[in-house]
Every structure is written in structure tokens, then in C-alpha cells.
Short mmCIF file of C-alpha atoms and ligand atoms in Angstrom, two decimals:
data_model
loop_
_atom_site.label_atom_id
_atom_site.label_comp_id
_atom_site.label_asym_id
_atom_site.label_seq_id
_atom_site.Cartn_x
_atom_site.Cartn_y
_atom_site.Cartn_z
CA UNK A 990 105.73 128.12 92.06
CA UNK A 991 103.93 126.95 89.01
CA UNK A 992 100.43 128.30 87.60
CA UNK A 993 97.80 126.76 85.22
CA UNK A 994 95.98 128.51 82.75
CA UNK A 995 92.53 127.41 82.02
CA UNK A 996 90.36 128.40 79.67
CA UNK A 997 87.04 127.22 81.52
CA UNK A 998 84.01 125.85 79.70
CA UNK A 999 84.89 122.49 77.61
CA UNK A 1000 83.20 119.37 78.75
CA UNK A 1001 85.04 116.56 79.61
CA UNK A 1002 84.76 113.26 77.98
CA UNK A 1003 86.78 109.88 77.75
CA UNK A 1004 88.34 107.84 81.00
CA UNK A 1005 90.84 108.54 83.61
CA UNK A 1006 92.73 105.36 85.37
CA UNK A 1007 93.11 106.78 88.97
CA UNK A 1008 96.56 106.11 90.84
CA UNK A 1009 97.71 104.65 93.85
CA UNK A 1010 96.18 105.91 96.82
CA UNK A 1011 98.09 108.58 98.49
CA UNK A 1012 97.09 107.92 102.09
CA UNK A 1013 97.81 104.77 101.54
CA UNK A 1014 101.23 105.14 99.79
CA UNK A 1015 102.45 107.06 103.01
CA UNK A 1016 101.45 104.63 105.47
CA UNK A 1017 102.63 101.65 103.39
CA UNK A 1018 106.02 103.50 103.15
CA UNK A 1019 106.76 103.97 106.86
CA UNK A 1020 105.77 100.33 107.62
CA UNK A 1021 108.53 99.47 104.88
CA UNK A 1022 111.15 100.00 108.19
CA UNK A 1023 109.81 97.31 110.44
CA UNK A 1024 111.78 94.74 108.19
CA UNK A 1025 115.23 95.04 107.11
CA UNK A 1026 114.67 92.65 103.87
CA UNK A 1027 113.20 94.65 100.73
CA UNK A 1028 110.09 95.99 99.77
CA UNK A 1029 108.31 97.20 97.26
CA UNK A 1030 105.81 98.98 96.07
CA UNK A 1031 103.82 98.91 92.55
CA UNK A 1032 102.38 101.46 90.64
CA UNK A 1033 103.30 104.59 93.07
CA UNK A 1034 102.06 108.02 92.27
CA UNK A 1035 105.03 110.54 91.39
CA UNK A 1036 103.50 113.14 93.93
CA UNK A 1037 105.68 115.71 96.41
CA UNK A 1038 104.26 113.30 99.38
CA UNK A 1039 105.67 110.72 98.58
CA UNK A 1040 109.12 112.19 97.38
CA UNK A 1041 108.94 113.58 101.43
CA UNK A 1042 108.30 110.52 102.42
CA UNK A 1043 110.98 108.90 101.00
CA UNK A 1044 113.77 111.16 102.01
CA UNK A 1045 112.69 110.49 105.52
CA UNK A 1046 113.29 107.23 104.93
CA UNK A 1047 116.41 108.21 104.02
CA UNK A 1048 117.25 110.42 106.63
CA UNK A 1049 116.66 107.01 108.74
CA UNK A 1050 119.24 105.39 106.74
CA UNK A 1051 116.79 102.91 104.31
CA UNK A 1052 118.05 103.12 100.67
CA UNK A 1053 115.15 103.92 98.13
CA UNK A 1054 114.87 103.90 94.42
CA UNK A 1055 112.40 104.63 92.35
CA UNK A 1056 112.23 102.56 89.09
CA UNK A 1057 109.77 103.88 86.84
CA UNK A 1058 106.27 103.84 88.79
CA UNK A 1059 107.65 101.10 91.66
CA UNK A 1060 109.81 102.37 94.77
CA UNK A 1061 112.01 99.60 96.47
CA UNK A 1062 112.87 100.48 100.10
CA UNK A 1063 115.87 98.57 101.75
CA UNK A 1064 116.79 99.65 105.43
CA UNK A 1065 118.65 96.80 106.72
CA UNK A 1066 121.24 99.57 107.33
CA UNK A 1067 118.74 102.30 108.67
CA UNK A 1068 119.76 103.63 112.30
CA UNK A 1069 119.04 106.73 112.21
CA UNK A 1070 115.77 107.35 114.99
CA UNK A 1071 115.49 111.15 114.66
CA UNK A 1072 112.76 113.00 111.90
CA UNK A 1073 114.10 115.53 111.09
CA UNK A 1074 112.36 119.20 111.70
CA UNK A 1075 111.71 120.20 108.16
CA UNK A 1076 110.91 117.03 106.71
CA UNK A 1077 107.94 116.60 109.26
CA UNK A 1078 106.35 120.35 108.89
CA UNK A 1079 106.82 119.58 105.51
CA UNK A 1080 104.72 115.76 105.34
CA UNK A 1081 102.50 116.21 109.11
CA UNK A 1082 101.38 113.06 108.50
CA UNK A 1083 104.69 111.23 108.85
CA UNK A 1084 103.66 111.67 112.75
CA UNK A 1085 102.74 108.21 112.33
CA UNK A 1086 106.45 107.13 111.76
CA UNK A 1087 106.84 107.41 115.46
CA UNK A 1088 105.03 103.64 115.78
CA UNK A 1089 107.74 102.35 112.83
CA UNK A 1090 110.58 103.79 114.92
CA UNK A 1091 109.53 102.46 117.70
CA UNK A 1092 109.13 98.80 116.22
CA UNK A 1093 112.20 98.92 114.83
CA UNK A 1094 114.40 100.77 117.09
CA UNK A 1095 112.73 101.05 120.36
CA UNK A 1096 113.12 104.93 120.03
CA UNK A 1097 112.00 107.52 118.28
CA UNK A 1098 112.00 111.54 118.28
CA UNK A 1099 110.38 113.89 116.06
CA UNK A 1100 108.95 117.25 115.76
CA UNK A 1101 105.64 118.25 117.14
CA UNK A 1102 103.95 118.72 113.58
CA UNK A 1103 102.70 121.68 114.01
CA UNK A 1104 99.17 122.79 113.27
CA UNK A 1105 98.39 123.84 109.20
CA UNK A 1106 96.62 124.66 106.67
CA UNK A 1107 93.08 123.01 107.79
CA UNK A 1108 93.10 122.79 111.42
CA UNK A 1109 95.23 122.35 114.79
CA UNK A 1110 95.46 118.35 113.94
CA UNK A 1111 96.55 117.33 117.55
CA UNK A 1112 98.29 114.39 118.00
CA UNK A 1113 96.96 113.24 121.58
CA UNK A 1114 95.48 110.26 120.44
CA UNK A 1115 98.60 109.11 118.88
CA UNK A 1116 100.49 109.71 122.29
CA UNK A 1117 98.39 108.42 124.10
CA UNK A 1118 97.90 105.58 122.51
CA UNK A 1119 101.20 104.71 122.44
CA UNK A 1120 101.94 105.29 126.35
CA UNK A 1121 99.60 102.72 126.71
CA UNK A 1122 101.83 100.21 124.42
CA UNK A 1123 104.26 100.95 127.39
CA UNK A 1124 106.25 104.27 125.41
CA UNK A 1125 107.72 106.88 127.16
CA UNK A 1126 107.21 110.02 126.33
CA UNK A 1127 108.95 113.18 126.65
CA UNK A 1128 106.94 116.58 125.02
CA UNK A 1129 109.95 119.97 124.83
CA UNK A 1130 110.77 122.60 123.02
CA UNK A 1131 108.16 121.41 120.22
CA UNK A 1132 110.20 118.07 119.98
CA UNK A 1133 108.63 114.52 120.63
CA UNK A 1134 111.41 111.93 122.40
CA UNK A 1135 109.99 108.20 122.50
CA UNK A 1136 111.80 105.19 124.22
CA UNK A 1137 110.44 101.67 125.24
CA UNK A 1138 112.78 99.10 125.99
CA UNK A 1139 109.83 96.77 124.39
CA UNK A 1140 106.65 97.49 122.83
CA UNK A 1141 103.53 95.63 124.95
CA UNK A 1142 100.24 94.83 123.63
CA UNK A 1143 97.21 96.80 125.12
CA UNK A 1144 93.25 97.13 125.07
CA UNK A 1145 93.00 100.72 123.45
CA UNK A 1146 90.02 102.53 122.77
CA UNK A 1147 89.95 105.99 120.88
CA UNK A 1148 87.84 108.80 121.40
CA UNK A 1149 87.94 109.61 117.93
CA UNK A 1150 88.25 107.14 114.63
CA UNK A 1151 91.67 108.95 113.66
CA UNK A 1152 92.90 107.70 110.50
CA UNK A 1153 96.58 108.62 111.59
CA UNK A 1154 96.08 107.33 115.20
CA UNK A 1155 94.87 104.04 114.07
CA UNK A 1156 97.83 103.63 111.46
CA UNK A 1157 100.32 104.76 114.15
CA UNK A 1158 99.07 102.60 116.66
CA UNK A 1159 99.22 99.47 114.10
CA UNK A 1160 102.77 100.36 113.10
CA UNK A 1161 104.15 99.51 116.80
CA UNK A 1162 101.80 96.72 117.86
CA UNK A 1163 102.45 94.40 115.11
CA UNK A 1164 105.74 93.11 116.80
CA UNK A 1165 104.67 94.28 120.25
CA UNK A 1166 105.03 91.74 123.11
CA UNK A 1167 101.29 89.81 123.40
CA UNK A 1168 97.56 91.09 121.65
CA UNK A 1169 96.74 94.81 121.35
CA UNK A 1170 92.97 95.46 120.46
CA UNK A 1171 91.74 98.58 119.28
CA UNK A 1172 88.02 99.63 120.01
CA UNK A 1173 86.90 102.73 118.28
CA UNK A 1174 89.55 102.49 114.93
CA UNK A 1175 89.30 104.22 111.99
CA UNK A 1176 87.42 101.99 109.28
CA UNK A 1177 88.68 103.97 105.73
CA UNK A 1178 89.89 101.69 103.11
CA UNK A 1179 93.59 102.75 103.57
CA UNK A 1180 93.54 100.84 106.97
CA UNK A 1181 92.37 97.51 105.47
CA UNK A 1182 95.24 98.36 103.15
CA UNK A 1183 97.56 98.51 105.66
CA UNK A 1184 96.28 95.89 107.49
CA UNK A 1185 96.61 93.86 103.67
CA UNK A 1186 100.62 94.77 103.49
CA UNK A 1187 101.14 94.13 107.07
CA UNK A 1188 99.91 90.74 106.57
CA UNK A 1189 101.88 90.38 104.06
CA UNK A 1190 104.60 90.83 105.76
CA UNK A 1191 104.04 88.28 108.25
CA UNK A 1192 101.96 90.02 111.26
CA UNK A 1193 98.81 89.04 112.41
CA UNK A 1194 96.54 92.08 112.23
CA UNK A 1195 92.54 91.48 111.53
CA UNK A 1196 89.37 93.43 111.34
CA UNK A 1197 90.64 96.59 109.82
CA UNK A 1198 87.78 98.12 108.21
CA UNK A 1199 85.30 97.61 110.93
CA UNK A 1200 85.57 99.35 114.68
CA UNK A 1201 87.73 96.97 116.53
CA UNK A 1202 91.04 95.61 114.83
CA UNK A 1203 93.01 92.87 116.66
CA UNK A 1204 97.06 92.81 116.40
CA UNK A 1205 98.78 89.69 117.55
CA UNK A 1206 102.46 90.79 118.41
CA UNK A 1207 104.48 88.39 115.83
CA UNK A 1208 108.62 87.85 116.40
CA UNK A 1209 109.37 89.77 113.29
CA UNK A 1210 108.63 91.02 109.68
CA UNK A 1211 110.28 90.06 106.35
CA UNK A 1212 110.10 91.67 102.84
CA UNK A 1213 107.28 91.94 100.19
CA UNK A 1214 106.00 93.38 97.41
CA UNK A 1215 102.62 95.31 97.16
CA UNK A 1216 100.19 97.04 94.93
CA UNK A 1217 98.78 99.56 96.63
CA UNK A 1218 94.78 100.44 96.70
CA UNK A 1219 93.82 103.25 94.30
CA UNK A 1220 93.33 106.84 95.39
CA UNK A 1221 89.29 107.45 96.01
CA UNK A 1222 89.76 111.11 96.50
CA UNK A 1223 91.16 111.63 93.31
CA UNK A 1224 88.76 109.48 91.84
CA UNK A 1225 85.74 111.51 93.48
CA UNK A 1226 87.82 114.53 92.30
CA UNK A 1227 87.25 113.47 88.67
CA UNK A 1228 84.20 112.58 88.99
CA UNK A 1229 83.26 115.80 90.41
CA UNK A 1230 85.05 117.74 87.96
CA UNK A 1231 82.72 115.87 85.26
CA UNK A 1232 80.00 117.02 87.42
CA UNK A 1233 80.77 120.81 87.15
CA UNK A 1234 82.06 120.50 83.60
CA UNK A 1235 79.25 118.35 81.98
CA UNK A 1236 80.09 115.68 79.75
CA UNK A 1237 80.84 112.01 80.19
CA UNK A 1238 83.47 110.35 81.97
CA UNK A 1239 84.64 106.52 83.01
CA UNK A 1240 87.00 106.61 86.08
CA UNK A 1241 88.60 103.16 86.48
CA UNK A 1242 90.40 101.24 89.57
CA UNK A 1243 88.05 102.61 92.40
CA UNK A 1244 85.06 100.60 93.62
CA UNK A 1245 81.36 102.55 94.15
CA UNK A 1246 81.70 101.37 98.31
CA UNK A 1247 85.08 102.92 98.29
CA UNK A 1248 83.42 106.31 97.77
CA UNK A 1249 79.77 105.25 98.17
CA UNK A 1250 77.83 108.72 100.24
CA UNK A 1251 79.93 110.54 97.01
CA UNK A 1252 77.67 108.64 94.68
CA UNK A 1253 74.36 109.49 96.81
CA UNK A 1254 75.41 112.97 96.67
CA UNK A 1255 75.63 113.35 92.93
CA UNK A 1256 72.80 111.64 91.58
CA UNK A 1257 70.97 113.55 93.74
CA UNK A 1258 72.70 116.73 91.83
CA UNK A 1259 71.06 115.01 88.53
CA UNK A 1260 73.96 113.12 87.47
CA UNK A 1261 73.49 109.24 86.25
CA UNK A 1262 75.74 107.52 87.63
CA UNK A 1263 76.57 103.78 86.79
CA UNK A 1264 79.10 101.43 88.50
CA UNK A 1265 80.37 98.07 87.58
CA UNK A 1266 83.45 96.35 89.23
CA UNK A 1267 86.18 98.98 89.49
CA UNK A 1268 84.60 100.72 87.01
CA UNK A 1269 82.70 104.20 87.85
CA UNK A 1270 81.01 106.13 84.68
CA UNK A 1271 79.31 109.45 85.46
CA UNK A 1272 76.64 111.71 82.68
CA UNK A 1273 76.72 115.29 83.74
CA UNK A 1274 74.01 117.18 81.44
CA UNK A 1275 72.25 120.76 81.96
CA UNK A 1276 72.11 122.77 84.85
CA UNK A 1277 72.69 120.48 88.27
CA UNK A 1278 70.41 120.66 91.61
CA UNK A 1279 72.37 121.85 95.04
CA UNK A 1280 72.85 118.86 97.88
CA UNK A 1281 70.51 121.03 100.56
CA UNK A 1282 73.32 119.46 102.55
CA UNK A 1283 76.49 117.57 102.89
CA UNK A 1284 78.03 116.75 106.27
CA UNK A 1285 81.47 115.15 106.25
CA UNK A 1286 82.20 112.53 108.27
CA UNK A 1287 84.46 109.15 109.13
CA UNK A 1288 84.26 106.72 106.53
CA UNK A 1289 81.79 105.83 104.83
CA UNK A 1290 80.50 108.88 105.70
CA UNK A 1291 81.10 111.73 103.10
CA UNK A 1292 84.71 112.41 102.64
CA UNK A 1293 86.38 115.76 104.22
CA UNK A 1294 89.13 115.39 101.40
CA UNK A 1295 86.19 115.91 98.88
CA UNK A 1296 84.74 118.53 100.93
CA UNK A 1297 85.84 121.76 98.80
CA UNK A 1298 85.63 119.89 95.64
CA UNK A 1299 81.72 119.94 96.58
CA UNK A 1300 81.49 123.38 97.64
CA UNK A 1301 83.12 124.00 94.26
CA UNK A 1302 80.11 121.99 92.42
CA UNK A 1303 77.43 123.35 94.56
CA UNK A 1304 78.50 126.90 93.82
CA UNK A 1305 76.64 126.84 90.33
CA UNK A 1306 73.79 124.19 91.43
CA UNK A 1307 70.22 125.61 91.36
CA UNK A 1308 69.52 126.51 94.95
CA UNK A 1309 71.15 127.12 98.15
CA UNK A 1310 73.46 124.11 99.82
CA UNK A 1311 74.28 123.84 103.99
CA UNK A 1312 78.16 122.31 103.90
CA UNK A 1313 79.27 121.15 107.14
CA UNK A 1314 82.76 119.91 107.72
CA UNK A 1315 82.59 118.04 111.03
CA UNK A 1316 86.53 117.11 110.90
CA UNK A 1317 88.66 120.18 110.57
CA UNK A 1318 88.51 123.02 111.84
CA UNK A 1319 89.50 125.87 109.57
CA UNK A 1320 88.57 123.64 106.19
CA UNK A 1321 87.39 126.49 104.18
CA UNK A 1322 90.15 128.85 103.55
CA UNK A 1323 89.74 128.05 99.90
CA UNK A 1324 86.59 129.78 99.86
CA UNK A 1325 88.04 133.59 99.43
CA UNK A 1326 89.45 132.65 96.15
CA UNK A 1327 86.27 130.61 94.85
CA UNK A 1328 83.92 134.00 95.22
CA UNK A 1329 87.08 135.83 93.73
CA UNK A 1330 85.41 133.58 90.40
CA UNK A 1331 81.98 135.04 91.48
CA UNK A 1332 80.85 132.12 94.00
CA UNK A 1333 78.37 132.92 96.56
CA UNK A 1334 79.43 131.42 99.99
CA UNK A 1335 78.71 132.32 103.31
CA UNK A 1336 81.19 130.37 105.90
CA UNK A 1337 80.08 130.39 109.74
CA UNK A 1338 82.86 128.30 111.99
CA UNK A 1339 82.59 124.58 110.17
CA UNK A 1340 79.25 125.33 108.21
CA UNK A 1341 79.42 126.96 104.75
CA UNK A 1342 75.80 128.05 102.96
CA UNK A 1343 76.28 128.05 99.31
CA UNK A 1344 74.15 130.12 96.90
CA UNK A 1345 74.20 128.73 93.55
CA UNK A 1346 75.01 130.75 90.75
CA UNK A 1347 74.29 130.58 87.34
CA UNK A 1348 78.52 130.66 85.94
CA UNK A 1349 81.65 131.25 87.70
CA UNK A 1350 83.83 133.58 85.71
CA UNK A 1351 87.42 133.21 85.15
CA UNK A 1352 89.76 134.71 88.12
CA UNK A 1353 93.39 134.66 88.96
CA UNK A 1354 92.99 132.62 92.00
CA UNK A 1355 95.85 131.05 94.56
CA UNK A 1356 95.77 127.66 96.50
CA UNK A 1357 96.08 127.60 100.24
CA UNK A 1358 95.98 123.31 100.37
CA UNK A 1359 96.10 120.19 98.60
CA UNK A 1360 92.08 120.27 98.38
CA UNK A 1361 91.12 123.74 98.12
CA UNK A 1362 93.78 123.35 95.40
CA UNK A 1363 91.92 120.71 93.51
CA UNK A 1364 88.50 122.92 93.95
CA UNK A 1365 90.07 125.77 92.29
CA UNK A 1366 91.31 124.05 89.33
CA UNK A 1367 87.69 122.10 88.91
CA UNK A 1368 85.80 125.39 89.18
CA UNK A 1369 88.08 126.83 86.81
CA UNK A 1370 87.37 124.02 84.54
CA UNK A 1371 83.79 124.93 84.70
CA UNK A 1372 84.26 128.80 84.67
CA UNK A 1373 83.80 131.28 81.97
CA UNK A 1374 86.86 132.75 80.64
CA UNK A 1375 90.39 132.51 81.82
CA UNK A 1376 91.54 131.43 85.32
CA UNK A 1377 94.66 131.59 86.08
CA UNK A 1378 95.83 129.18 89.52
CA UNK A 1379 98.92 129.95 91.29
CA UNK A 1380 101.13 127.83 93.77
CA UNK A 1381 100.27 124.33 92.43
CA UNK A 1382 103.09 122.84 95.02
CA UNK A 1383 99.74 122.43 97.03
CA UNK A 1384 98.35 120.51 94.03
CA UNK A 1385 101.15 118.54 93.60
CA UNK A 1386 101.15 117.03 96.55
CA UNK A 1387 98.39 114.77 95.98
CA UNK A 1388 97.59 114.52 92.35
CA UNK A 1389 99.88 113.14 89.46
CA UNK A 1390 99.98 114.78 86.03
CA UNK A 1391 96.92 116.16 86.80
CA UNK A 1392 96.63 118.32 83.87
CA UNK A 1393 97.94 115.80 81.66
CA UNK A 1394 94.77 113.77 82.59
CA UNK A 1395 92.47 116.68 82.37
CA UNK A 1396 93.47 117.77 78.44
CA UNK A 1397 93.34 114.33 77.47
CA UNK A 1398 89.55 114.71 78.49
CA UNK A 1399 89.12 117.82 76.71
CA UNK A 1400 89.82 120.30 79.27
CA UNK A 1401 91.74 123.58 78.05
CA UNK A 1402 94.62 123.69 81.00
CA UNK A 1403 98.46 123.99 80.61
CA UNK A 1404 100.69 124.47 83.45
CA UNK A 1405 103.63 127.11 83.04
CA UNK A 1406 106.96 126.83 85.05
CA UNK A 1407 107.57 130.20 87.31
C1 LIG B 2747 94.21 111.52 107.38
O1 LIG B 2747 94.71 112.59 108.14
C2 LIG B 2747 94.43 111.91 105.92
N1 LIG B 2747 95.87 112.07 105.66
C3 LIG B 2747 93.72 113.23 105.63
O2 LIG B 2747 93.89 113.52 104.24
C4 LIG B 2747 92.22 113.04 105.89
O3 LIG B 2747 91.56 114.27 105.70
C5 LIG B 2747 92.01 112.56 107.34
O4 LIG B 2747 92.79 111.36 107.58
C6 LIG B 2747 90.56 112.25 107.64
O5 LIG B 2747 90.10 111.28 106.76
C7 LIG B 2747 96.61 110.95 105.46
O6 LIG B 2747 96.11 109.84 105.50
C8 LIG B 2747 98.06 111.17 105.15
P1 LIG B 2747 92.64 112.07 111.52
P2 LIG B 2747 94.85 112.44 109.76
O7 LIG B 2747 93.66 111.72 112.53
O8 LIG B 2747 95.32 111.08 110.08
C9 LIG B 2747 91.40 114.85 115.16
C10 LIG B 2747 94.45 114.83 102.37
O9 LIG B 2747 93.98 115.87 101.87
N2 LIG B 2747 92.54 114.24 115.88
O10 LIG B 2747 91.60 111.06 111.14
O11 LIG B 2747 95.61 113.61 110.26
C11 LIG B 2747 91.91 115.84 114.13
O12 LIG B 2747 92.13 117.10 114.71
C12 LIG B 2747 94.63 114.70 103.87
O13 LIG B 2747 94.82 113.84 101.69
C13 LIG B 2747 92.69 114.52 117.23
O14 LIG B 2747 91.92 115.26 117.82
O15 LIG B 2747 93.32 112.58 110.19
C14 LIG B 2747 90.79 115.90 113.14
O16 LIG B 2747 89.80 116.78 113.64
C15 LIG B 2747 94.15 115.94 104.62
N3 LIG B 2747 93.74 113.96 117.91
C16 LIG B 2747 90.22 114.49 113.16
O17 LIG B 2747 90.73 113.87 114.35
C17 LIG B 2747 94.62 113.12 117.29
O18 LIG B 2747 95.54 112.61 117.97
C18 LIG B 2747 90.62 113.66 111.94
O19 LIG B 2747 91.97 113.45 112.01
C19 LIG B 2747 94.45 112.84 115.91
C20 LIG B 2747 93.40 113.41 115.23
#
């Protein structure tokens, strides 16, 4: 379980390219089953995710290989239907391989992926969804069995914009039998992603991005290869590290409508903020304002995945800041270890009030998530003295080389083996 050690107070100057989006990289990954020719994928992040994600794709029987920062996936050979146990407590997300399976194989079992670190994270939506694409489904002993002799479209209409739902429920209608239209879809940029590689593997999916995406079952799917969007949370993750550090930073590959309410949020901290392209450059001088309040919602709303990074910032703002996290329910358990640094945070069921302080000072902190995570190491960054934060398998689940970025900004941060 590696730490860093950070010696907090340096600003942070110079430019950061951002990788390949994570929740995109996952999605795009179990899709790579509904053909049996090749595909691959450019410019991958080396994160634990994505190393999970491909030895369920082994598991099914797919051959992958990495080759520098492309993965090639080939499953003409895959059989396999089963996730198993362990490899889907480890990744929860791969819940949406159930649609894959079911394109490909007409069955599919995994476990129920249990509830974690932020919240219960049912899956009803997902099952429901796909009962109504004509799957039967069997719930025991905390296992999932799926059949259907033949995936049908449906009109399907979700209570809630569920990134995973809406993925899962593309995965097995794009060689369904007839039209399936979704009402009520998620609209984050890793959708019209998916909807991009889908497409370019020969379905017929439009309108991802808005509230109602449109499938037309096609006969089947054939190889491609694909450069995935780049990762907005990390981006936003930089940019908020700036933000607490001070200094000057370019982050490159992510557009300003990709992580627009972000923006909003920290001018109105005092940062200048300027965007051009795919090009995002942030000033961070002086003491910041606090956001009176940030609520997080469904895209474009304000990001839950950039939720504690915010707390983290707000925690030495001038004045008090209402946090709401309208997504999760148990979001904050970061927030222990931030007032172990001296933060001043009062959480209430999904509402945190943060009092800013002048400084954080350096604390030997531990991460709980992959978020929480990233707001420990930023605060530390900002802190002053040593931190020192434990567990970074939490860390490196979502960001690559992320201290290798960080020094070559001017952060003081070195990660030691345990
Ligand atoms: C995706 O998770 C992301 N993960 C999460 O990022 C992100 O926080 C989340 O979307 C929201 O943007 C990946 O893409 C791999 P949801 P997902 O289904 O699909 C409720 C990170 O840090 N819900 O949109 O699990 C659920 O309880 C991760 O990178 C149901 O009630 O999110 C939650 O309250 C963390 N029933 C809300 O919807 C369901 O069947 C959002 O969940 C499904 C979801």
C-alpha cells in the first residue's frame, strides 16, 4: 500500500496533457465483446481500472494486450458468460457488462456489486431496464443470472439519468431485434463517446448527449479502432489543485463545456480562467473566496467526481461554503482525514458546511476512495508542512502517474513503495 510524501506549499506552474477518460475507457472496453474482429483503443490510461477491466475480459475468454499506451482486445474466442465474484467487487462498475454479455451470448451472470465506498449504488435501473429488452432475470444468493433467447427493442424511460444504466442499456440494444428508445438517459460526455465507438462499429445509436437516445437494432458489429475522449475529472482535478496551490497552469485535451459549472465555480473563487479549443489555462493568486454553495448534479450540472476536490479548495476560502452532494449517499467519508490537516467541516446526511481556514497543516492522512483520494493529495499540496497519504491503491485507480505530473509542475511529492 503505497504513501506520498508532500511537502505542501509550492505553487504549481507549467501544463498537464490530461489522459483518456476513465469512464469512458471502461465502457468502451466492455463494448469491445459485441464483435469478435479486433479493437483497439488509443492512448489508454495505465490505471488499476482498467487493468480490472481487462482481466474480465479475459476471464470471458477475449485476448488483450497492451502495447505501450494502446490495448487491442480480440474475443472471437471469448465464451466464457460468468464475472467472476472478485473481479466485480473489485471494478462495480463492470455491472454494465451484463448488456455486452447479453449481446454477445444471450446470457450473462454476475455478482450483485455490492454497495461501497460512496453509497448503496443499486442497480434497479439496470435490471429493469433490461427485463424490458425481454431478459430474464434471476436475483440469489447475491448472484445475478441473465438469459434471453434474443434481445428486443423497447420504449424505456428511467427514473433517474444513470450514467451506468444508460451505458448498460446501450450495450444490449445495439443488436437487439427492432428500435429501443430511451427517455430520461444520462447526457455526460462519456455516453456520446460511447455512442461515437458504437457507431463506429457499425450500430445505429443517435442522440446521446441529450435526454432521449434512439438505438436501431443492427445484424452485427465488426472491429475498430478508437481514441478515446479525455478524462474531465482529472482535468477539473488539476485545475483545482492550481486553485488551492496558486500559481499558473494550462491543462490541455478537455473542452470548457466538458466541465463548464467547474469553470463558474472557480472564477467565482477569484481565479481567471481562460479557455480556447481544448485548451483550459487557470491564474490562482492570493487568498480565494468560498462558493456559498455547490450542489452536484447530472451533467452539466457540477460534477459529484469533483465533489471532494471542492470541499478540499473551499476549506481555506474566505468564508463559509454549503456543499451538497445530491448523488451519493455517504460521499463524504474523506472528510475525517481533511480536518485531521486542520479543515473545518461540518457534514449533515448529503450537505457539508465548510468554514474556511486560513492554512491546512501537514497530517498523516489515509484515503477511503478514488476522490476523497485525489482531495487529500490536493490539500496536501496546499498544506503547510509535511503530509504524509497512505493507501494510494484508491488513487491509482483513476489517475496515471499522478505525481509524476504534479513535480513536473513544481509540487514537492514522491511516492514510496510499502
Ligand atoms: C458513473 O457511476 C461513474 N463511474 C461515477 O464515477 C460517477 O460518479 C457517476 O457515474 C455519476 O456521474 C463510471 O462511469 C465507471 P449512476 P454509476 O448510475 O454509473 C443511482 C468515479 O469516481 N442509481 O449515474 O454507478 C445511484 O445510487 C466514479 O470515477 C440507482 O438508484 O453512476 C446514484 O445515486 C464514482 N439505481 C445515482 O443513481 C441504478 O440502477 C448515480 O448513479 C443505478 C444508479
Amino acid at each position: 500500500m503505497d504513501k506520498f510524501i508532500i511537502e505542501g506549499g509550492e505553487r504549481l506552474y507549467g501544463s498537464v496533457a490530461v489522459q483518456s477518460a476513465k469512464n469512458s475507457v471502461l465502457p468502451l472496453l466492455a463494448a469491445s465483446i459485441l464483435t469478435e474482429e479486433r479493437v483497439t483503443l488509443k492512448n489508454v490510461p495505465r490505471i488499476t481500472d482498467v487493468a480490472c477491466m481487462g482481466q474480465i475480459l479475459c476471464e470471458l475468454g477475449a485476448e488483450v494486450r497492451f502495447a505501450g499506451e494502446d490495448i487491442s482486445i480480440e474475443s472471437a474466442h471469448a465464451s466464457n458468460h460468468r464475472i467472476s465474484s472478485s473481479l466485480t467487487k473489485e471494478l462495480r462498475s463492470s455491472v454494465f457488462m451484463l448488456g455486452a454479455l447479453l449481446s454477445r451470448f444471450g446470457r450473462a451472470v454476475c455478482a450483485y456489486p455490492g454497495g461501497c465506498d460512496i453509497g448503496l449504488r443499486p442497480i434497479d435501473l439496470h435490471l429493469n431496464a433490461l427485463k424490458r429488452l425481454g431478459v430474464e432475470i434471476v436475483e440469489r444468493d447475491g448472484m445475478i443470472f441473465c438469459t434471453c433467447e434474443k434481445l428486443r427493442g423497447a420504449e424505456l424511460v428511467l427514473d433517474f439519468p444513470s450514467v451506468g444504466a444508460t451505458e448498460n442499456i446501450l450495450l444490449a440494444a445495439v443488436t437487439a431485434n427492432g428500435k429501443t428508445v430511451i427517455e430520461g438517459a444520462a447526457k455526460e460526455p462519456e455516453i456520446v463517446d460511447l455512442q461515437n465507438f458504437l457507431n463506429a462499429m457499425g450500430a445505429d445509436v443517435r442522440g446521446a448527449g441529450t435526454d432521449v437516445i434512439e438505438i436501431a437494432g443492427v445484424k452485427a458489429l465488426h472491429g475498430t479502432e478508437y481514441t478515446p475522449i479525455r478524462d474531465r475529472i482529472e482535468a477539473g482535478s488539476f485545475l483545482i489543485g492550481c486553485a488551492i496551490c496558486g500559481g499558473e497552469l494550462e491543462v490541455s485535451g478537455v473542452r470548457a463545456e466538458m466541465i463548464g459549472l467547474l469553470l463558474h465555480k472557480l472564477r467565482e473563487n477569484g481565479c481567471k480562467i481562460h479557455t480556447k479549443n481544448d485548451k483550459i489555462r487557470i491564474v490562482s493568486e492570493g487568498r480565494l473566496k468560498a462558493n456559498r454553495r455547490i450542489e452536484t448534479l447530472p451533467f452539466p450540472g457540477f460534477p459529484t467526481d469533483l465533489q471532494a476536490q471542492a470541499v478540499a479548495l473551499n476549506s481555506t476560502c474566505e468564508g463559509g461554503a454549503l456543499i451538497v452532494e445530491n448523488l451519493f449517499e455517504t460521499r463524504y467519508k474523506y472528510v475525517p482525514e481533511l480536518m485531521k490537516m486542520g479543515a473545518d467541516i461540518e457534514v449533515k446526511g448529503r450537505t457539508a458546511f465548510v468554514r474556511g481556514v486560513k492554512r491546512l497543516h501537514g497530517a498523516r492522512v489515509t484515503c477511503g476512495d478514488l476522490r476523497g483520494g485525489a482531495a487529500l493529495v490536493l490539500a496536501a499540496l496546499g498544506a503547510e508542512g509535511t503530509s504524509e497519504v497512505l493507501d494510494l491503491s484508491h488513487v491509482d485507480r483513476g489517475y496515471a502517474r499522478l505525481e509524476e505530473k504534479l513535480q513536473k509542475l513544481g509540487a514537492k511529492i514522491r511516492r514510496v513503495r510499502m
